[in-house]
Coordinates of C-alpha atoms and ligand atoms in Angstrom, one line a residue:
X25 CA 19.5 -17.9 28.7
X26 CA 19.7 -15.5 25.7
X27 CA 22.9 -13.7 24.0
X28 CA 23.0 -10.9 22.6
X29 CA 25.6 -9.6 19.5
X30 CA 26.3 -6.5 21.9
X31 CA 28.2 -8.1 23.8
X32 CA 30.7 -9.0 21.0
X33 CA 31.6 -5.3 21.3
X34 CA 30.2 -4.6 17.9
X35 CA 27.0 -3.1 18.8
X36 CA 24.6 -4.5 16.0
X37 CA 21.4 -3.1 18.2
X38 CA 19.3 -2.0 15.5
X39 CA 15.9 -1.1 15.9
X40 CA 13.4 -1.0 12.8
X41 CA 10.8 1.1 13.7
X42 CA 11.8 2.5 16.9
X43 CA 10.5 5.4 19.2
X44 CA 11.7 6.3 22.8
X45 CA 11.0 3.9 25.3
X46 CA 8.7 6.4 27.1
X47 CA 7.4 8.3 24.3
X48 CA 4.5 10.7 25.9
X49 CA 1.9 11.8 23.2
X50 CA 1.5 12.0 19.5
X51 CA 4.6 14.5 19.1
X52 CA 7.0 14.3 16.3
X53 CA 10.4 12.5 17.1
X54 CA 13.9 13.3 15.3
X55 CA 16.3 10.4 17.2
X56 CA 14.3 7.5 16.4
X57 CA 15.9 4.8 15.2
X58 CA 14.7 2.8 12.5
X59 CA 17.3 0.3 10.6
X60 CA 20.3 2.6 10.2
X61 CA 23.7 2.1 11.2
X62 CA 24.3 4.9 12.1
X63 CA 21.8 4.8 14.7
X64 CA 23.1 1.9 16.5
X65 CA 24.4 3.4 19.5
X66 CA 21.4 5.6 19.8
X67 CA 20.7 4.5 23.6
X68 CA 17.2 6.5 24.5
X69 CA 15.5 3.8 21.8
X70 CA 17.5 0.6 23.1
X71 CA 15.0 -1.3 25.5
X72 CA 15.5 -1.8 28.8
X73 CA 15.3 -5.8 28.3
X74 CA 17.6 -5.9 25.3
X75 CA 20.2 -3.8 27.9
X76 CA 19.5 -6.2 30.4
X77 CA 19.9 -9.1 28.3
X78 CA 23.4 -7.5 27.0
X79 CA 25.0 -7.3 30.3
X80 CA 23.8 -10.9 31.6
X81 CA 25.0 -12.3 28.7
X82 CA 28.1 -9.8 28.5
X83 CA 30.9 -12.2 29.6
X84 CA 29.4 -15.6 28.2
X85 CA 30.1 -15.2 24.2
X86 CA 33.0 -16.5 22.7
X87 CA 32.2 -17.5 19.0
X88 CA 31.0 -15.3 16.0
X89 CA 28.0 -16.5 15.4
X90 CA 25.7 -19.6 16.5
X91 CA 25.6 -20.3 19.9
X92 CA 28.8 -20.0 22.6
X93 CA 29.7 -22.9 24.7
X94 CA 27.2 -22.6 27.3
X95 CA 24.7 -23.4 24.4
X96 CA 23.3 -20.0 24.6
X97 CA 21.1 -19.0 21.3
X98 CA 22.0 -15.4 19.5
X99 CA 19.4 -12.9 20.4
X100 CA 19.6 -10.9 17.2
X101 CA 16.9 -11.6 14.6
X102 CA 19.3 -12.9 11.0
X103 CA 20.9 -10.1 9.2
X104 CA 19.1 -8.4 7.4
X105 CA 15.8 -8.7 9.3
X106 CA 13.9 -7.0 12.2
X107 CA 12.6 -7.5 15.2
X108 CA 9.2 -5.5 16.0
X109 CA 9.2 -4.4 20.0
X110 CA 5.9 -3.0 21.0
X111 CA 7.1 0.3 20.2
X112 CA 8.0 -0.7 16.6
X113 CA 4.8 -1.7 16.6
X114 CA 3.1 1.4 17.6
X115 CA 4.9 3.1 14.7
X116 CA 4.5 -0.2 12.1
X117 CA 0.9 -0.1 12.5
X118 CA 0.8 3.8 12.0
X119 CA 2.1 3.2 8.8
X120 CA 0.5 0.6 7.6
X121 CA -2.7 2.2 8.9
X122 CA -1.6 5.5 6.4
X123 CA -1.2 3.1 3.4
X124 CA -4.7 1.1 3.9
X125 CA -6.3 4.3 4.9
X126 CA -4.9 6.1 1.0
X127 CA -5.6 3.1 -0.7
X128 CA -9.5 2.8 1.1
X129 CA -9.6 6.5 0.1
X130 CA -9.3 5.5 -3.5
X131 CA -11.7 2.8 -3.3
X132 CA -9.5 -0.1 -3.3
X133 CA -9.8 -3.2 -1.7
X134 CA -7.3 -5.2 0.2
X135 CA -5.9 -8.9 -0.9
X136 CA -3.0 -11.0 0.5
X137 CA -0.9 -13.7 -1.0
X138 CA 1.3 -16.4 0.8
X139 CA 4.9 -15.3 1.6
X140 CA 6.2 -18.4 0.3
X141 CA 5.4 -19.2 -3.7
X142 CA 6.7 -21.1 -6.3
X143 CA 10.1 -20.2 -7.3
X144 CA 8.9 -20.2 -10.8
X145 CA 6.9 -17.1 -10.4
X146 CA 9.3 -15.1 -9.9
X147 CA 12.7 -16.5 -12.1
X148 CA 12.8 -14.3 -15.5
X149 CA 15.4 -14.1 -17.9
X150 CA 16.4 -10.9 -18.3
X151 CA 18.9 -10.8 -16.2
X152 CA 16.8 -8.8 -13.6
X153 CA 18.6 -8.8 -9.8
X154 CA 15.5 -9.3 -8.0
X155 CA 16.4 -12.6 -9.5
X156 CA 19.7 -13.2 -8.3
X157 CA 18.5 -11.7 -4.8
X158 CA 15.8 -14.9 -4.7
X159 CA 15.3 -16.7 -1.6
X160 CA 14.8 -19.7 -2.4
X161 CA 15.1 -23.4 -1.7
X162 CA 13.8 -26.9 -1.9
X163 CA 11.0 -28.0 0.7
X164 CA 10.7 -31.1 2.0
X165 CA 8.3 -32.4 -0.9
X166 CA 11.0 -31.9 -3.7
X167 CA 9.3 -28.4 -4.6
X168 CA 11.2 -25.6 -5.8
X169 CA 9.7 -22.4 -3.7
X170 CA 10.7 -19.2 -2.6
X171 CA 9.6 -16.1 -0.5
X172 CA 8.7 -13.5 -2.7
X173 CA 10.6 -10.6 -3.2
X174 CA 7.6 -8.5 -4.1
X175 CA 4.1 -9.3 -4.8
X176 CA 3.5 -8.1 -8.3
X177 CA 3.7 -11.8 -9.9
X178 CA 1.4 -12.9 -7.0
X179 CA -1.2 -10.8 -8.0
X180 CA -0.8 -11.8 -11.5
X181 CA -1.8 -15.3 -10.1
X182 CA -4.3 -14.2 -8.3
X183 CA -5.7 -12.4 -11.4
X184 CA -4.9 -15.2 -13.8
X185 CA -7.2 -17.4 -11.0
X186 CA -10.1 -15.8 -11.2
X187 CA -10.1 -15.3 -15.1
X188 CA -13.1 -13.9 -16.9
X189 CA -14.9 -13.8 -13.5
X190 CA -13.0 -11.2 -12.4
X191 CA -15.2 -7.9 -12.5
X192 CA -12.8 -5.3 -14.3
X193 CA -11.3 -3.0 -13.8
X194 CA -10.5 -4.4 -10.3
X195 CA -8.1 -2.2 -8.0
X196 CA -6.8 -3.6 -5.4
X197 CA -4.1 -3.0 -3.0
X198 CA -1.6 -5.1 -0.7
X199 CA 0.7 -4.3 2.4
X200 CA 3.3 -7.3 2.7
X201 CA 6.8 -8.9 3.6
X202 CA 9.4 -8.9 0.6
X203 CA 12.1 -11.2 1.1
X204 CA 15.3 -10.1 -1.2
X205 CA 18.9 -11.3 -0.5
X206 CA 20.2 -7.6 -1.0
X207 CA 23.7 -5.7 -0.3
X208 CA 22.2 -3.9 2.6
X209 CA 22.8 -0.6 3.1
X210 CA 20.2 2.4 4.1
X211 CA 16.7 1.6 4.2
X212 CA 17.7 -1.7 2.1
X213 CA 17.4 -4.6 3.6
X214 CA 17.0 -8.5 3.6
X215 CA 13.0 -8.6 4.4
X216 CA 10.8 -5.2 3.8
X217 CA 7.0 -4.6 4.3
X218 CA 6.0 -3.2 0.8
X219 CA 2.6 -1.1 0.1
X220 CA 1.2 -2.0 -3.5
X221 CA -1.5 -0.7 -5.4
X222 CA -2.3 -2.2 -8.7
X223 CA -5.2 -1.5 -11.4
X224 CA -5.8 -4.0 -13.6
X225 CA -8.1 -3.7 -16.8
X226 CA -7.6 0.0 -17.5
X227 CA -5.1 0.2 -20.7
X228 CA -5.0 4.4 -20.1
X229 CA -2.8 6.6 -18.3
X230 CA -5.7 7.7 -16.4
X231 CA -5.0 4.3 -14.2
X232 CA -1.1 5.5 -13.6
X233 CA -2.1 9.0 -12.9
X234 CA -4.6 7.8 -10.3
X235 CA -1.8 5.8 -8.8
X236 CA 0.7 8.7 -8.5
X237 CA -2.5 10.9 -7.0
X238 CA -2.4 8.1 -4.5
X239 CA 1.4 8.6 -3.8
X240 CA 1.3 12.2 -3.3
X241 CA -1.6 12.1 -1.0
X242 CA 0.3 9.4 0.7
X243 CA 3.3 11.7 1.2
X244 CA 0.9 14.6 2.2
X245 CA -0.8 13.0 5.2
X246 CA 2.9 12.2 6.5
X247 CA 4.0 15.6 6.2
X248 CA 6.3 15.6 2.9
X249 CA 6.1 18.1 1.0
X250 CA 7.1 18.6 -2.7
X251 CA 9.7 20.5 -2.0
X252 CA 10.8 17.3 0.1
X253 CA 10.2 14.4 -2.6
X254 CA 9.4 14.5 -6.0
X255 CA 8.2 11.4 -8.4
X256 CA 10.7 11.1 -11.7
X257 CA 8.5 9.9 -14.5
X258 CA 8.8 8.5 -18.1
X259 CA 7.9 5.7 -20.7
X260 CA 9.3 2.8 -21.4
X261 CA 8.0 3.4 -24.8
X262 CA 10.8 6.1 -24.8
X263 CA 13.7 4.0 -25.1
X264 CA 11.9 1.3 -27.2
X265 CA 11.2 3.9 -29.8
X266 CA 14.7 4.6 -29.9
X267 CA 16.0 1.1 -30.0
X268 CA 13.4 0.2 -32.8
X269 CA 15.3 3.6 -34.7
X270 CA 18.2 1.4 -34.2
X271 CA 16.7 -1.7 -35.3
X272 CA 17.9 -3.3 -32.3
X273 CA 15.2 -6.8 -32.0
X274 CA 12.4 -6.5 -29.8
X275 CA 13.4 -9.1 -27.8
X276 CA 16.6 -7.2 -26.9
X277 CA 14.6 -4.5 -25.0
X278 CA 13.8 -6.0 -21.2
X279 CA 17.6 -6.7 -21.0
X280 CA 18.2 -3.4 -22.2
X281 CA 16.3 -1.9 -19.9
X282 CA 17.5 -3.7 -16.7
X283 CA 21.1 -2.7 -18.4
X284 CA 20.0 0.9 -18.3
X285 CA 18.8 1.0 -15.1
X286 CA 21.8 0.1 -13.6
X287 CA 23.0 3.8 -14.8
X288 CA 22.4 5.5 -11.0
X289 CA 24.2 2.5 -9.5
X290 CA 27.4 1.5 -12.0
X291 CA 29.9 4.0 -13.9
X292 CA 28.6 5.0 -17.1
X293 CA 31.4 2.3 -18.8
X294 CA 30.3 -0.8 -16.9
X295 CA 27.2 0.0 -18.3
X296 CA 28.4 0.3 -21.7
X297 CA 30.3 -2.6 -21.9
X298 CA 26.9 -5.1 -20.8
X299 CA 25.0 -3.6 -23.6
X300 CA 28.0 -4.0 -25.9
X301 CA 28.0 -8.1 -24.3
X302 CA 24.1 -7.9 -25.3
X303 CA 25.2 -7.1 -28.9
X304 CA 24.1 -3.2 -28.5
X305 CA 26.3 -1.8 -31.3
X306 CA 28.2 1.1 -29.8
X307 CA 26.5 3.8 -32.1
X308 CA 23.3 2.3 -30.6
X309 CA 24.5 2.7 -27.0
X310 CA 25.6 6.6 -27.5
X311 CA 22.0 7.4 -29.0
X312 CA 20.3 5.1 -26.5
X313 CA 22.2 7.0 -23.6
X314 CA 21.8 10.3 -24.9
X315 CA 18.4 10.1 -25.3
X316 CA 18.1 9.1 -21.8
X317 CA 19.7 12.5 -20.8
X318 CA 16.6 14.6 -22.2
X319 CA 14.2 16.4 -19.9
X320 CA 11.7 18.3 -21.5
X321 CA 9.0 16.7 -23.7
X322 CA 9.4 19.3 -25.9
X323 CA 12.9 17.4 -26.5
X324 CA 11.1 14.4 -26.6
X325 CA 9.2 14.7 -28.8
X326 CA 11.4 16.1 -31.6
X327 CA 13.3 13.3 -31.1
X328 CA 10.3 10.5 -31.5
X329 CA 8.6 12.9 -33.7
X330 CA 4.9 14.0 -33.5
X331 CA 3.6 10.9 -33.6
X332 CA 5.4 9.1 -30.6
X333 CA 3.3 6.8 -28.4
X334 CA 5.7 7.9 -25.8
X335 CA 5.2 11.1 -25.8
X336 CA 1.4 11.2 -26.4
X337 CA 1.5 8.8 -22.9
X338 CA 3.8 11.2 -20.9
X339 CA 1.7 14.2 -22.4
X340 CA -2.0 13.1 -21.4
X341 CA -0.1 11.9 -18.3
X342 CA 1.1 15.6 -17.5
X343 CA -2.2 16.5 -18.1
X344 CA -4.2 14.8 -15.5
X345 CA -1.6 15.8 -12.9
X346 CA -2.3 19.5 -13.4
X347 CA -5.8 18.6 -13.3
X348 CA -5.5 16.5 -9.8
X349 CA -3.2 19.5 -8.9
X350 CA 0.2 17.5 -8.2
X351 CA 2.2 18.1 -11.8
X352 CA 4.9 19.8 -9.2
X353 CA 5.5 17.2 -7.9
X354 CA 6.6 15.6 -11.0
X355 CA 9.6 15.1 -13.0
X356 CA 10.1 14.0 -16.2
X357 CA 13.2 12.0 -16.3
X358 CA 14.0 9.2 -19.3
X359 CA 16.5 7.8 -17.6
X360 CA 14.1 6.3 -15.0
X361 CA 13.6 3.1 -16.9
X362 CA 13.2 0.7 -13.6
X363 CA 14.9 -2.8 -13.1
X364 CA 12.0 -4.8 -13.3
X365 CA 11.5 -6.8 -16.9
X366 CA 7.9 -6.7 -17.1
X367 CA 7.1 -2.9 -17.3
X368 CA 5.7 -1.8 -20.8
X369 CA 4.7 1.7 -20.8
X370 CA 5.3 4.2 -18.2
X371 CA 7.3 3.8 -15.4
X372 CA 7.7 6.1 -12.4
X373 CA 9.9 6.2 -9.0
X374 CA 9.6 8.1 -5.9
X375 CA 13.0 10.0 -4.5
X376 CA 14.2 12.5 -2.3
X377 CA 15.2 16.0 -3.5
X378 CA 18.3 15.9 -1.2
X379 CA 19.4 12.7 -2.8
X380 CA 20.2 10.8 0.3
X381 CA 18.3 7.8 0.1
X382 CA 17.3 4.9 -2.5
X383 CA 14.0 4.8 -4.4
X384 CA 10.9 6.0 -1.9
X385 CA 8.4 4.1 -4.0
X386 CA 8.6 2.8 -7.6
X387 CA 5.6 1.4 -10.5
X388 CA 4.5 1.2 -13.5
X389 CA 2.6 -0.4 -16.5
X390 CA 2.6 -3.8 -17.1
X391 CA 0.7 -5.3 -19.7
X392 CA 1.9 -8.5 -20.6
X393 CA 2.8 -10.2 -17.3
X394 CA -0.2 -12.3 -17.4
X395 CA 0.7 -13.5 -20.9
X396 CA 4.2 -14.3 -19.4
X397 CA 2.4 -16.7 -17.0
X398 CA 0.3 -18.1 -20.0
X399 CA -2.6 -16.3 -19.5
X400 CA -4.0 -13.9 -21.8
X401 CA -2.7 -10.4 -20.8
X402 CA -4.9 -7.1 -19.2
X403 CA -3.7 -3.6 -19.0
X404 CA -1.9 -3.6 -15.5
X405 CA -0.8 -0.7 -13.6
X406 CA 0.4 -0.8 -10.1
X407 CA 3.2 0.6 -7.8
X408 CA 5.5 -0.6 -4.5
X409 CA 6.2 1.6 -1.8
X410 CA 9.0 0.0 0.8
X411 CA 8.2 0.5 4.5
X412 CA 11.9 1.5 5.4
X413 CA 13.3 4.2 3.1
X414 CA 10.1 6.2 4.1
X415 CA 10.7 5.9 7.8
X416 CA 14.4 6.9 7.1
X417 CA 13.2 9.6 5.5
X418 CA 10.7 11.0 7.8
X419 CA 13.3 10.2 10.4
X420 CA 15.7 12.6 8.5
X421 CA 12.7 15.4 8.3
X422 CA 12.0 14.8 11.8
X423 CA 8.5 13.9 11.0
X424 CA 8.5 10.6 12.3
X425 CA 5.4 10.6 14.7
X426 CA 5.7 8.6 18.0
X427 CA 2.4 7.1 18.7
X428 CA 1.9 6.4 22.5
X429 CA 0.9 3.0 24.2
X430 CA -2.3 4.2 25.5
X431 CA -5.3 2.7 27.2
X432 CA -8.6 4.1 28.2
X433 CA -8.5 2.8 32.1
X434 CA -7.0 1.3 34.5
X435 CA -9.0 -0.4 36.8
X436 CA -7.0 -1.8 40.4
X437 CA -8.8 -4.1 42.9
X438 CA -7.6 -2.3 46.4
X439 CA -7.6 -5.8 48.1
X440 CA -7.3 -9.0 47.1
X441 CA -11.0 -10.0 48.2
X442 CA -12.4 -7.5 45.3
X443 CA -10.3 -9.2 42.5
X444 CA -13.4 -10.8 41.2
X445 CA -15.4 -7.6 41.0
X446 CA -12.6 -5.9 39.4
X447 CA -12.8 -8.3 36.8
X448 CA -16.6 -8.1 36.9
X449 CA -15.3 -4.1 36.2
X450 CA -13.6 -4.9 33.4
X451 CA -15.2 -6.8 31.3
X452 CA -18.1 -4.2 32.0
X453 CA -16.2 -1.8 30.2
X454 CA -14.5 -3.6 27.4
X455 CA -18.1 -4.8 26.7
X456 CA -19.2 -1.0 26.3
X457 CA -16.1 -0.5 24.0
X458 CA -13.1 0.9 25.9
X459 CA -9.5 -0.4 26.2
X460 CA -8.5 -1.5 29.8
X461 CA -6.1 -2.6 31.7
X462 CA -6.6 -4.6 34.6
X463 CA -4.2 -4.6 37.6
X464 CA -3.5 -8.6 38.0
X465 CA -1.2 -8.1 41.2
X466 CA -1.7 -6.9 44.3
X467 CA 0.2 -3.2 43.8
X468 CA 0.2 -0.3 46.0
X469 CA -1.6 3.3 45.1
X470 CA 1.6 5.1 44.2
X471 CA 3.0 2.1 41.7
X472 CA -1.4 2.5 40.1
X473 CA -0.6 5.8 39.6
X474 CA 2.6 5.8 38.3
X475 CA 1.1 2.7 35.8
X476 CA -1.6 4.7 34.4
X477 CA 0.3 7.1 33.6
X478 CA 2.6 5.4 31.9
X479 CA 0.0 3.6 30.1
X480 CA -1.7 7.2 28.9
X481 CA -4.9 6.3 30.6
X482 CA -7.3 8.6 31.1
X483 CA -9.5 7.0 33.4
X484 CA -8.0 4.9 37.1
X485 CA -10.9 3.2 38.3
X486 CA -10.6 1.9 42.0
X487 CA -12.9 -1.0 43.4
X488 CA -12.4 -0.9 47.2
X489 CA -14.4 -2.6 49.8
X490 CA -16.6 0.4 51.1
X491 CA -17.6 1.8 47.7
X492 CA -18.1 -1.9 46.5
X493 CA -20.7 -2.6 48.9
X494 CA -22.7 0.7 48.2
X495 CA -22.7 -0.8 45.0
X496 CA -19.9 2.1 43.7
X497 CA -16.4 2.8 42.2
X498 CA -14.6 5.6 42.4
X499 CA -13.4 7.4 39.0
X500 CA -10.4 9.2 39.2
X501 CA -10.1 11.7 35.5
X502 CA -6.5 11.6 35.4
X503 CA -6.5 14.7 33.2
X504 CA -9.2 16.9 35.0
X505 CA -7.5 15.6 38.1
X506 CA -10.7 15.1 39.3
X507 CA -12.7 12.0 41.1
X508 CA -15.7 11.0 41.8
X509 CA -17.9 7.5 42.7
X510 CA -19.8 6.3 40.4
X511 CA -22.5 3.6 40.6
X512 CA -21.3 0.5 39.0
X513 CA -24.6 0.4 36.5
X514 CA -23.6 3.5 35.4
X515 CA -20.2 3.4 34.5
X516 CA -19.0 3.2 31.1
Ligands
HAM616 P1 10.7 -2.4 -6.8 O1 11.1 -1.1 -7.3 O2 11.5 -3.5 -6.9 O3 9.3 -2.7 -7.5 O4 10.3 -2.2 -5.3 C1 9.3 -1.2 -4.9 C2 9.8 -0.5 -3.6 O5 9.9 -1.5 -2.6 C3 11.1 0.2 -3.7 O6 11.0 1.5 -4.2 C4 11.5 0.3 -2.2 O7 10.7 1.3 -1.5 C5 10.9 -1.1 -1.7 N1 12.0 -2.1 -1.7 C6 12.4 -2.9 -2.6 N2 13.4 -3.7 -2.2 C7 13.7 -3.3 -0.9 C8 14.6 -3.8 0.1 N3 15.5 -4.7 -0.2 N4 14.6 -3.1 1.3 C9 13.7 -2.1 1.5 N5 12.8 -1.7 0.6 C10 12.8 -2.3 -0.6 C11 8.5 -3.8 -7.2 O8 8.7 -4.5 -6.3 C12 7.3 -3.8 -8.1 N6 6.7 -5.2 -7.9 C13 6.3 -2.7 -7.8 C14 5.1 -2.8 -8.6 C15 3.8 -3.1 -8.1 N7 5.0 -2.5 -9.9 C16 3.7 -2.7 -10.2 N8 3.0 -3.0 -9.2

């Protein structure tokens, strides 16, 4: 017998991707739960089983966590985590199927990497947190692995496998887990389903600006709006130029960066005083910062002067946007430096306009990860794009669809005897294409009913004994409430 944590009194129920138990039709939900908190006690989405589980178990628990002393296991997935009900599903595989369908309509192609890698692809040195946030461990053969907190450096292997054979530029894209051991709090979690698309071999800013085309058309076929999101944008070049200015050593610069980035999360001091431990002299760290609070290019560029790779980059950049049409949806915004070490040039993040959430999505350049594995580098561009803050999002904008659990018929033997032709039924139909479920007990016509309608069929088909042996069914259109028989050779 199972436990559940809700009957600790607590409550931890949450669902990740949930819709209402008996969601009817395509329409839009607002109540759906999907990791939050705050949605915890939201009892439409709980499942009748989980409820069930919670009260059998309700009186049984005595210890925090583990089992109790009936030996009964803890029903909630580990913290951090999610389980996926059928429903979760439904709205999962929505998702996903909006991220392979953009990426397909940009003519990319689809890879996958293990979840488990070596650790060393993934430890850096500058101090990054996706490093400190590792999951990782020994196995069982003395090897030091972990599962990957994003798949970036897994495509660098992939690319560094293939070498010269690789047919550039390639663009391909990715939907996987992520494994980071993060403070959790909305849309963060301990395991995330991220949507990547990279371009490697095109060293321009036409490969970024195809990426962000692929963003906003993302955001579109969900239902955001500009005036919803927005996607702040910059150069890494940006801050380099003004550490160079400085003279602060190149090799400074990737801990600088994941310093700077810390900006929207620490107090402006805490982030003073790590670049003043990194030997950032404090005249450095005022110009550094305040060139971080520009916003115009204009700006920008009077204060990298005229001929500023960084501004050159951000301007051609603008360009193409106005010319795919989505420049609105833009923002310039230096500070947006990103916490990742390997990004070179320019660097982009997806956000809400009401500032609720973290990060939507977030990408860039990075052209010398490959020589950081040893290889020899390529001009790489790519982005992540989280599966949860979305769904908070589109939770918030009450845009979160509820796809149904529907089927195309139902077909119920009307006595036991027919059982075999009903199956005979069946398979005759899924041969020719459509979904169907088959009645497997011996149910009364109300309780058919009832099932196909809960099952959105369109179609009950009933095999009983005097139709059968003129060779018919009978075909009842649930949604023209109409019926008819129908000789089994030509049903379909
Ligand atoms: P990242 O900014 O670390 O970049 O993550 C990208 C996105 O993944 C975030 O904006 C967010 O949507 C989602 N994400 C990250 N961590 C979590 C978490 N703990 N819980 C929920 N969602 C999360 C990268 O990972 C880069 N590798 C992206 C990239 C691809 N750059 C170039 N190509």
């Amino acid at each position: 017998m199972l436990r559940n944590r809700l009957s600790r009194g607590g409550g931890r129920m949450q669902r990740p991707f949930s819709s209402p138990a008996t969601s009817q039709g395509p329409s839009r939900i607002r109540s759906a739960q999907w990791c939050s908190k705050a949605a915890a006690s939201d009892a439409p989405a709980v499942s009748m089983r989980a409820m069930v589980d919670a009260r059998t178990v309700a009186c049984k628990t005595t210890e925090p966590t583990g089992r109790t002393d009936k030996g009964i296991i803890d029903t909630q997935p580990p913290r951090g985590t999610r389980d996926f009900f059928p429903e979760d599903m439904r709205l999962r595989n929505w998702l996903f199927g909006e991220f392979a369908a953009v990426s397909s309509s940009f003519g990319f192609e689809q890879f996958d990497a293990p979840v488990l890698e070596s650790e060393e692809l993934f430890v850096r040195k500058a101090g990054e947190e996706i490093t400190d946030q590792l999951y990782n461990f020994e196995d069982k053969g003395q090897r030091r692995v972990a599962l990957r907190p994003e798949l970036t450096p897994s495509l660098a292997r992939l690319v560094l496998q293939r070498g010269r054979t690789l047919p550039l530029p390639a663009k391909w894209f990715a939907i996987g887990q992520c494994w980071r051991y993060e403070r959790m709090t909305r849309g963060r979690r301990r395991e995330h389903y991220q949507w990547n698309m990279d371009i490697v071999g095109v060293a321009g800013v036409e490969a970024e600006a195809e990426l962000l085309a692929a963003i906003v058309l993302f955001f579109e076929r969900v239902g955001l709006s500009k005036d919803d999101v927005g996607i702040k944008v910059s150069s890494r070049k940006v801050l380099q130029s003004v550490l160079v200015q400085y003279g602060i050593p190149p090799e400074s610069f990737a801990r600088v960066c994941v310093i700077v980035d810390k900006l929207d999360k620490l107090p402006r001091e805490k982030v003073e005083e790590e670049l003043r431990v990194l030997g950032v002299p404090p005249s450095t760290i005022d110009g550094v910062l305040s060139a971080l609070s520009i916003r115009s290019l204009e700006e920008l560029s009077r204060l990298l002067g005229p001929d500023s790779e960084a501004v050159a980059d951000l301007s051609r950049l603008f360009q193409l946007a106005e010319g795919y049409g989505y420049k609105d949806w833009l923002v310039f915004d230096p500070s947006v430096v990103r916490g990742l070490a390997y990004y070179t040039g320019i660097v982009f993040e997806g956000f809400d306009r009401e500032g609720k959430l973290r990060a939507i999505c977030g990408g860039g350049r990075y052209d010398r990860l490959l020589g950081a594995f040893g290889g020899d580098n390529a001009p790489m561009a790519g982005f992540g794009f989280g599966d949860a803050v979305i769904v908070e999002l589109l939770k918030e904008k009450g845009k979160l669809p509820a796809p149904p659990h529907r089927v195309d018929d139902v077909v119920v033997p009307l006595d036991m005897a027919l059982r075999p032709a009903a199956s005979g039924i069946a398979a005759r139909l899924r041969r020719a294409g459509r979904s169907v479920d088959l009645v497997l007990e011996n149910k009364k016509m109300k309780w058919a009913f009832k099932h196909a309608e809960k099952l959105n069929a369109s179609r009950l088909v009933l095999v009983g004994a005097s139709e059968w042996e003129r060779g018919k069914v009978v075909v009842k259109d649930l949604a023209k409430f109409q019926q008819e028989e129908v000789p089994v050779e030509d049903l379909i």
